[in-house]
């Protein structure tokens, strides 16, 4: 599917795309004993052996294809972020679950802040679902808070994570490293209400009045009427991003969120939905789909010959996506529709290539990046 998307969305020659599956075994006994199972028949490899295999793959793949972009997908939470951070400055590497999801959410936020007329330093972010995707998005928002004037330590204080155990606090045992950065001091929340020993979502919203509520939990219905109304009681135009998918896992359906917020919430979701009619206004609900961003990012990396994928390149991609809509009109979408992805991807690719040059990681130059991108896009025609 990933190869198909690169081919169709940005015109990468399919003969230049290779799908690789890293098979590290399975602990599923049904599969191990299934005669039709095609995977390796051994227990799942973990720890040092796993890391050595990843290291070897990165080394060999780069030696064989020195100009390739290594696009990672579907790594588990305990591995995705760690592998990315350890290798992103050594290889031309991109993890869509960590970086791509964060970048498309950033695009929605760039649009939403044009409506609220605020900057990132003024935001208070609650992430409901503090896995790899949620914390990866938090990292990118935190970095923008720093760009807008906060110190790194102050920026972290503007972010609250909630997982299955409630609000993430620093007294919780065995916190993953990606959650430790944002764990709240227990003294700070000592007087907050708890249910079953947990500080739950509604209490967090009432206490801190978040400007952004992000859902990456797959907990369907978690953003109920009481939660949405509490969110709107805290700020005039809250940014509501329930991006879990598919439909049966989304935190709130847009039609409910529009009604419960009386049209005040600025919404983008992770599933395709039709427009919502409410009090005579047509609300276009943009889908926070990574396909709006990563194919164009990949093409920009290819045409510029970028040695690494920098944070600034991801930021340029986000802004390029956001530039394709005007969110100021009542009911307008925060991000563009996904029905013209080739044109959208070309816009993203140009922005990424220019940023690669500015960041000093490009190995190719162009006097006209628009034409260079167009020339690089493969067309499905007979020779």
Coordinates of C-alpha atoms in Angstrom, one line a residue:
X1 CA 0.0 0.0 0.0
X2 CA 2.8 2.4 0.8
X3 CA 4.4 1.8 -2.6
X4 CA 1.1 2.4 -4.2
X5 CA 0.6 5.7 -2.4
X6 CA 4.1 7.0 -3.4
X7 CA 3.4 6.0 -7.0
X8 CA -0.1 7.6 -7.2
X9 CA 0.2 10.6 -5.0
X10 CA 3.6 12.0 -6.1
X11 CA 4.5 10.0 -9.2
X12 CA 7.4 8.0 -7.9
X13 CA 8.4 5.5 -10.6
X14 CA 7.2 2.1 -9.1
X15 CA 10.4 0.5 -10.2
X16 CA 12.2 2.7 -7.8
X17 CA 10.2 1.8 -4.7
X18 CA 10.7 -1.4 -2.7
X19 CA 8.5 -2.6 0.1
X20 CA 10.4 -4.3 2.9
X21 CA 8.9 -6.3 5.7
X22 CA 11.2 -6.9 8.8
X23 CA 10.1 -10.3 10.1
X24 CA 11.3 -10.7 13.8
X25 CA 9.0 -13.7 14.5
X26 CA 5.8 -13.8 16.5
X27 CA 4.6 -15.0 19.9
X28 CA 1.2 -15.9 18.5
X29 CA 1.0 -19.7 18.9
X30 CA -1.9 -19.9 16.4
X31 CA 0.2 -18.4 13.7
X32 CA 3.3 -20.5 14.6
X33 CA 1.2 -23.6 14.2
X34 CA -0.7 -22.6 11.1
X35 CA 0.6 -24.4 8.0
X36 CA -0.3 -21.5 5.8
X37 CA 1.7 -18.9 7.9
X38 CA 4.4 -17.4 5.7
X39 CA 6.4 -15.7 8.5
X40 CA 9.4 -16.8 10.4
X41 CA 8.4 -19.6 12.8
X42 CA 10.1 -18.6 16.0
X43 CA 9.4 -16.4 19.0
X44 CA 9.6 -12.7 18.6
X45 CA 13.1 -11.4 18.8
X46 CA 13.7 -8.6 21.3
X47 CA 16.4 -6.6 23.1
X48 CA 20.0 -6.7 21.7
X49 CA 19.3 -9.2 18.9
X50 CA 16.5 -7.0 17.7
X51 CA 18.6 -3.8 17.8
X52 CA 21.4 -5.6 16.0
X53 CA 19.1 -6.6 13.2
X54 CA 17.7 -3.1 12.8
X55 CA 21.3 -1.7 12.7
X56 CA 22.3 -4.3 10.1
X57 CA 19.3 -3.5 8.0
X58 CA 19.9 0.2 8.0
X59 CA 23.6 -0.3 7.2
X60 CA 23.0 -2.7 4.3
X61 CA 20.0 -0.9 2.8
X62 CA 22.0 2.4 2.8
X63 CA 25.0 0.7 1.2
X64 CA 22.9 -0.9 -1.5
X65 CA 20.7 2.2 -2.1
X66 CA 22.7 5.2 -0.9
X67 CA 20.2 7.7 -2.3
X68 CA 17.1 6.0 -0.9
X69 CA 14.7 7.4 1.7
X70 CA 14.0 4.8 4.4
X71 CA 10.3 5.2 5.3
X72 CA 9.4 3.4 8.5
X73 CA 5.8 2.3 9.4
X74 CA 4.1 0.3 12.1
X75 CA 6.9 -0.1 14.6
X76 CA 5.7 -0.8 18.2
X77 CA 5.7 2.1 20.7
X78 CA 8.7 0.8 22.6
X79 CA 10.8 0.8 19.4
X80 CA 9.6 3.5 17.0
X81 CA 10.8 6.6 18.8
X82 CA 14.0 5.0 20.1
X83 CA 15.1 3.8 16.6
X84 CA 14.3 7.1 15.0
X85 CA 16.2 9.2 17.6
X86 CA 19.2 6.8 17.4
X87 CA 19.5 6.9 13.6
X88 CA 17.8 10.0 12.2
X89 CA 21.2 11.9 12.0
X90 CA 23.0 8.9 10.5
X91 CA 20.6 7.8 7.8
X92 CA 18.0 9.3 5.5
X93 CA 15.2 8.1 7.7
X94 CA 11.6 9.0 8.3
X95 CA 9.0 7.4 10.6
X96 CA 5.5 8.2 9.5
X97 CA 3.8 7.1 12.8
X98 CA 6.0 9.4 14.8
X99 CA 6.9 12.3 12.5
X100 CA 4.2 12.1 9.8
X101 CA 1.3 12.1 12.2
X102 CA 2.8 14.9 14.1
X103 CA 3.4 17.0 11.0
X104 CA -0.1 16.7 9.7
X105 CA -1.5 17.7 13.1
X106 CA 0.9 20.7 13.0
X107 CA -0.7 21.7 9.7
X108 CA -4.1 21.7 11.3
X109 CA -2.7 23.7 14.2
X110 CA -1.1 26.3 11.9
X111 CA -4.6 26.8 10.3
X112 CA -6.4 26.9 13.7
X113 CA -4.1 29.5 15.2
X114 CA -4.9 31.8 12.3
X115 CA -8.4 31.7 13.6
X116 CA -7.7 32.1 17.3
X117 CA -4.9 34.7 16.5
X118 CA -2.6 33.1 19.0
X119 CA 0.9 31.6 18.8
X120 CA 2.2 28.2 20.1
X121 CA 3.6 29.7 23.3
X122 CA 0.1 30.5 24.4
X123 CA -1.2 27.0 24.0
X124 CA -2.0 24.4 26.7
X125 CA -2.1 20.9 25.2
X126 CA -3.8 17.8 26.5
X127 CA -2.8 14.5 24.8
X128 CA -5.4 11.8 25.4
X129 CA -3.6 8.6 24.4
X130 CA 0.1 9.0 25.3
X131 CA 1.7 6.4 23.0
X132 CA 4.3 6.9 20.3
X133 CA 2.0 8.9 18.0
X134 CA 0.6 11.1 20.8
X135 CA 4.0 11.9 22.4
X136 CA 5.6 12.4 19.0
X137 CA 3.0 15.1 18.2
X138 CA 3.6 16.6 21.7
X139 CA 7.3 16.8 20.8
X140 CA 6.6 18.8 17.7
X141 CA 4.2 21.1 19.4
X142 CA 6.7 21.5 22.3
X143 CA 9.4 22.5 19.8
X144 CA 7.1 25.1 18.3
X145 CA 6.4 26.5 21.7
X146 CA 10.2 27.0 22.1
X147 CA 10.4 28.6 18.7
X148 CA 7.7 31.1 19.8
X149 CA 9.6 32.1 22.9
X150 CA 9.3 29.6 25.7
X151 CA 12.2 27.9 27.3
X152 CA 12.3 24.1 26.8
X153 CA 11.4 23.6 30.4
X154 CA 8.5 26.0 30.3
X155 CA 7.2 24.5 27.1
X156 CA 7.1 21.1 28.7
X157 CA 4.9 22.6 31.5
X158 CA 2.3 23.5 28.8
X159 CA 1.7 19.8 28.0
X160 CA -0.3 17.1 29.9
X161 CA -0.4 13.5 28.9
X162 CA -3.2 11.1 29.7
X163 CA -3.0 7.3 29.2
X164 CA -4.8 4.3 30.5
X165 CA -3.7 5.0 34.0
X166 CA -4.9 8.6 33.9
X167 CA -2.8 11.8 34.0
X168 CA 0.9 10.8 33.6
X169 CA 2.7 11.9 36.8
X170 CA 6.3 11.4 37.9
X171 CA 5.4 8.9 40.7
X172 CA 4.2 6.3 38.2
X173 CA 6.4 3.2 38.0
X174 CA 8.1 2.1 34.7
X175 CA 7.1 5.1 32.6
X176 CA 8.3 4.8 29.0
X177 CA 11.1 7.3 28.3
X178 CA 8.9 9.2 25.8
X179 CA 6.4 9.9 28.6
X180 CA 8.9 10.8 31.3
X181 CA 9.6 14.2 29.6
X182 CA 6.1 15.4 30.3
X183 CA 5.2 13.6 33.5
X184 CA 3.6 16.1 35.9
X185 CA 5.0 16.5 39.5
X186 CA 2.7 14.8 42.0
X187 CA 2.7 17.9 44.2
X188 CA 1.2 19.9 41.4
X189 CA -1.9 17.7 41.2
X190 CA -2.1 16.6 44.9
X191 CA -5.5 18.3 45.3
X192 CA -7.1 17.2 42.0
X193 CA -10.0 14.9 42.1
X194 CA -9.3 11.2 41.4
X195 CA -11.6 8.4 40.3
X196 CA -10.3 4.9 41.2
X197 CA -6.9 6.4 42.0
X198 CA -6.6 8.0 38.6
X199 CA -6.8 11.6 37.5
X200 CA -9.1 11.4 34.5
X201 CA -9.7 13.4 31.3
X202 CA -12.6 15.6 32.6
X203 CA -10.7 16.6 35.7
X204 CA -7.6 17.6 33.7
X205 CA -9.8 19.7 31.4
X206 CA -11.5 21.5 34.2
X207 CA -8.2 22.2 36.0
X208 CA -6.0 23.5 33.2
X209 CA -8.5 24.7 30.5
X210 CA -6.6 23.4 27.5
X211 CA -6.6 25.3 24.2
X212 CA -5.8 22.0 22.3
X213 CA -7.3 18.6 23.0
X214 CA -5.7 15.9 21.0
X215 CA -7.1 12.3 20.8
X216 CA -4.7 9.5 19.9
X217 CA -6.2 6.9 22.2
X218 CA -8.5 4.8 20.0
X219 CA -11.0 5.1 22.9
X220 CA -14.3 5.6 21.0
X221 CA -16.6 8.1 22.6
X222 CA -14.0 9.4 25.2
X223 CA -14.7 13.0 24.2
X224 CA -18.3 12.9 25.4
X225 CA -20.8 15.8 25.8
X226 CA -19.5 16.6 29.3
X227 CA -15.9 16.7 28.1
X228 CA -16.6 18.9 25.0
X229 CA -18.7 21.3 27.0
X230 CA -16.0 21.6 29.7
X231 CA -13.5 22.2 27.0
X232 CA -15.6 25.1 25.6
X233 CA -16.2 26.5 29.1
X234 CA -12.4 27.0 29.4
X235 CA -11.6 28.8 26.1
X236 CA -13.6 30.6 23.4
X237 CA -12.4 28.6 20.4
X238 CA -10.8 25.3 21.5
X239 CA -8.9 23.2 19.0
X240 CA -10.3 19.6 19.0
X241 CA -8.3 16.9 17.2
X242 CA -9.7 13.4 17.6
X243 CA -7.5 11.7 15.1
X244 CA -7.9 8.1 16.1
X245 CA -9.1 5.8 13.4
X246 CA -11.0 3.9 12.0
X247 CA -14.5 5.2 12.8
X248 CA -15.2 2.8 15.6
X249 CA -12.1 4.1 17.5
X250 CA -12.5 7.9 17.1
X251 CA -12.9 9.8 20.4
X252 CA -15.9 11.9 19.1
X253 CA -17.8 12.2 15.9
X254 CA -17.6 15.6 14.4
X255 CA -21.4 16.1 14.2
X256 CA -21.6 15.6 17.9
X257 CA -18.6 17.8 18.6
X258 CA -20.1 20.7 16.5
X259 CA -23.4 20.5 18.3
X260 CA -21.9 20.2 21.8
X261 CA -19.5 23.0 21.2
X262 CA -22.2 25.2 19.5
X263 CA -19.9 25.4 16.5
X264 CA -17.0 26.9 18.5
X265 CA -14.6 24.0 18.3
X266 CA -12.0 24.0 15.5
X267 CA -12.0 20.4 14.4
X268 CA -9.9 18.0 12.4
X269 CA -10.3 14.3 12.5
X270 CA -8.5 11.1 11.4
X271 CA -11.3 9.7 9.4
X272 CA -13.1 10.9 6.2
X273 CA -16.5 12.5 7.2
X274 CA -19.1 14.5 5.2
X275 CA -19.7 18.2 6.0
X276 CA -21.8 18.9 9.1
X277 CA -24.8 21.2 8.8
X278 CA -25.4 23.2 12.0
X279 CA -27.5 26.4 12.5
X280 CA -27.3 27.2 8.8
X281 CA -23.5 26.8 8.5
X282 CA -21.8 24.1 6.5
X283 CA -18.8 22.8 8.5
X284 CA -16.1 21.2 6.4
X285 CA -14.2 18.7 8.5
X286 CA -10.7 18.1 7.2
X287 CA -9.2 14.6 7.5
X288 CA -5.8 14.7 9.3
X289 CA -4.5 12.1 6.8
X290 CA -0.7 11.6 6.6
X291 CA -1.1 11.0 2.9
X292 CA -1.4 14.8 2.6
X293 CA 2.2 15.2 3.8
X294 CA 4.5 12.2 3.6
X295 CA 4.5 11.6 -0.2
X296 CA 5.4 15.2 -0.8
X297 CA 8.0 15.1 1.9
X298 CA 9.5 12.1 0.2
X299 CA 9.6 13.7 -3.2
X300 CA 11.2 16.9 -1.7
X301 CA 13.9 14.7 -0.1
X302 CA 14.5 12.9 -3.4
X303 CA 14.8 15.9 -5.6
X304 CA 17.0 17.8 -3.2
X305 CA 19.1 14.8 -2.3
X306 CA 18.8 15.7 1.4
X307 CA 21.1 13.7 3.6
X308 CA 18.8 13.8 6.6
X309 CA 15.2 14.7 7.4
X310 CA 15.4 17.8 9.6
X311 CA 12.8 19.2 11.9
X312 CA 12.7 22.3 9.8
X313 CA 11.9 20.2 6.7
X314 CA 8.9 18.6 8.6
X315 CA 7.8 22.1 9.6
X316 CA 8.0 23.3 6.0
X317 CA 5.9 20.4 4.9
X318 CA 3.3 21.2 7.6
X319 CA 3.1 24.9 6.6
X320 CA 2.8 23.9 2.9
X321 CA -0.2 21.7 3.7
X322 CA -1.8 24.5 5.8
X323 CA -1.1 27.1 3.0
X324 CA -3.6 25.3 0.8
X325 CA -6.7 26.4 2.8
X326 CA -8.2 29.5 4.1
X327 CA -9.5 28.7 7.6
X328 CA -10.9 32.1 8.4
X329 CA -14.4 31.6 7.0
X330 CA -16.9 30.1 9.4
X331 CA -17.1 26.4 8.9
X332 CA -13.9 26.2 6.8
X333 CA -11.7 23.1 7.0
X334 CA -8.3 23.4 8.7
X335 CA -6.6 21.2 6.1
X336 CA -7.1 20.6 2.4
X337 CA -9.2 17.7 1.1
X338 CA -7.5 14.5 0.0
X339 CA -9.0 14.4 -3.5
X340 CA -6.1 16.2 -5.3
X341 CA -3.1 14.7 -3.6
X342 CA -0.7 15.0 -6.5
X343 CA -1.0 18.8 -6.6
X344 CA -0.9 18.9 -2.8
X345 CA 2.2 16.7 -2.8
X346 CA 4.0 18.9 -5.4
X347 CA 3.4 22.0 -3.2
X348 CA 4.8 20.1 -0.2
X349 CA 7.8 18.8 -2.2
X350 CA 8.8 22.3 -3.3
X351 CA 8.7 23.6 0.3
X352 CA 10.7 20.7 1.6
X353 CA 13.4 20.9 -1.1
X354 CA 13.9 24.6 -0.4
X355 CA 14.2 24.0 3.3
X356 CA 16.7 21.2 2.7
X357 CA 18.9 23.7 0.9
X358 CA 18.4 26.3 3.7
X359 CA 19.3 23.7 6.3
X360 CA 22.5 22.7 4.5
X361 CA 21.5 19.1 4.0
X362 CA 20.7 19.2 0.3
X363 CA 23.2 17.7 -2.2
X364 CA 21.3 19.0 -5.2
X365 CA 20.5 22.5 -6.3
X366 CA 17.9 24.0 -8.6
X367 CA 17.1 27.5 -9.9
X368 CA 13.4 26.5 -10.2
X369 CA 12.2 23.9 -7.7
X370 CA 8.7 24.0 -9.0
X371 CA 9.9 22.8 -12.4
X372 CA 12.3 20.4 -10.9
X373 CA 9.6 18.7 -8.9
X374 CA 7.3 18.5 -11.9
X375 CA 10.1 17.0 -14.0
X376 CA 10.7 14.4 -11.3
X377 CA 7.1 13.2 -11.0
X378 CA 6.5 9.9 -12.9
X379 CA 3.5 9.8 -15.1
X380 CA 1.6 6.6 -15.7
X381 CA 1.7 6.7 -19.5
X382 CA 3.0 4.3 -22.2
X383 CA 6.5 5.0 -23.4

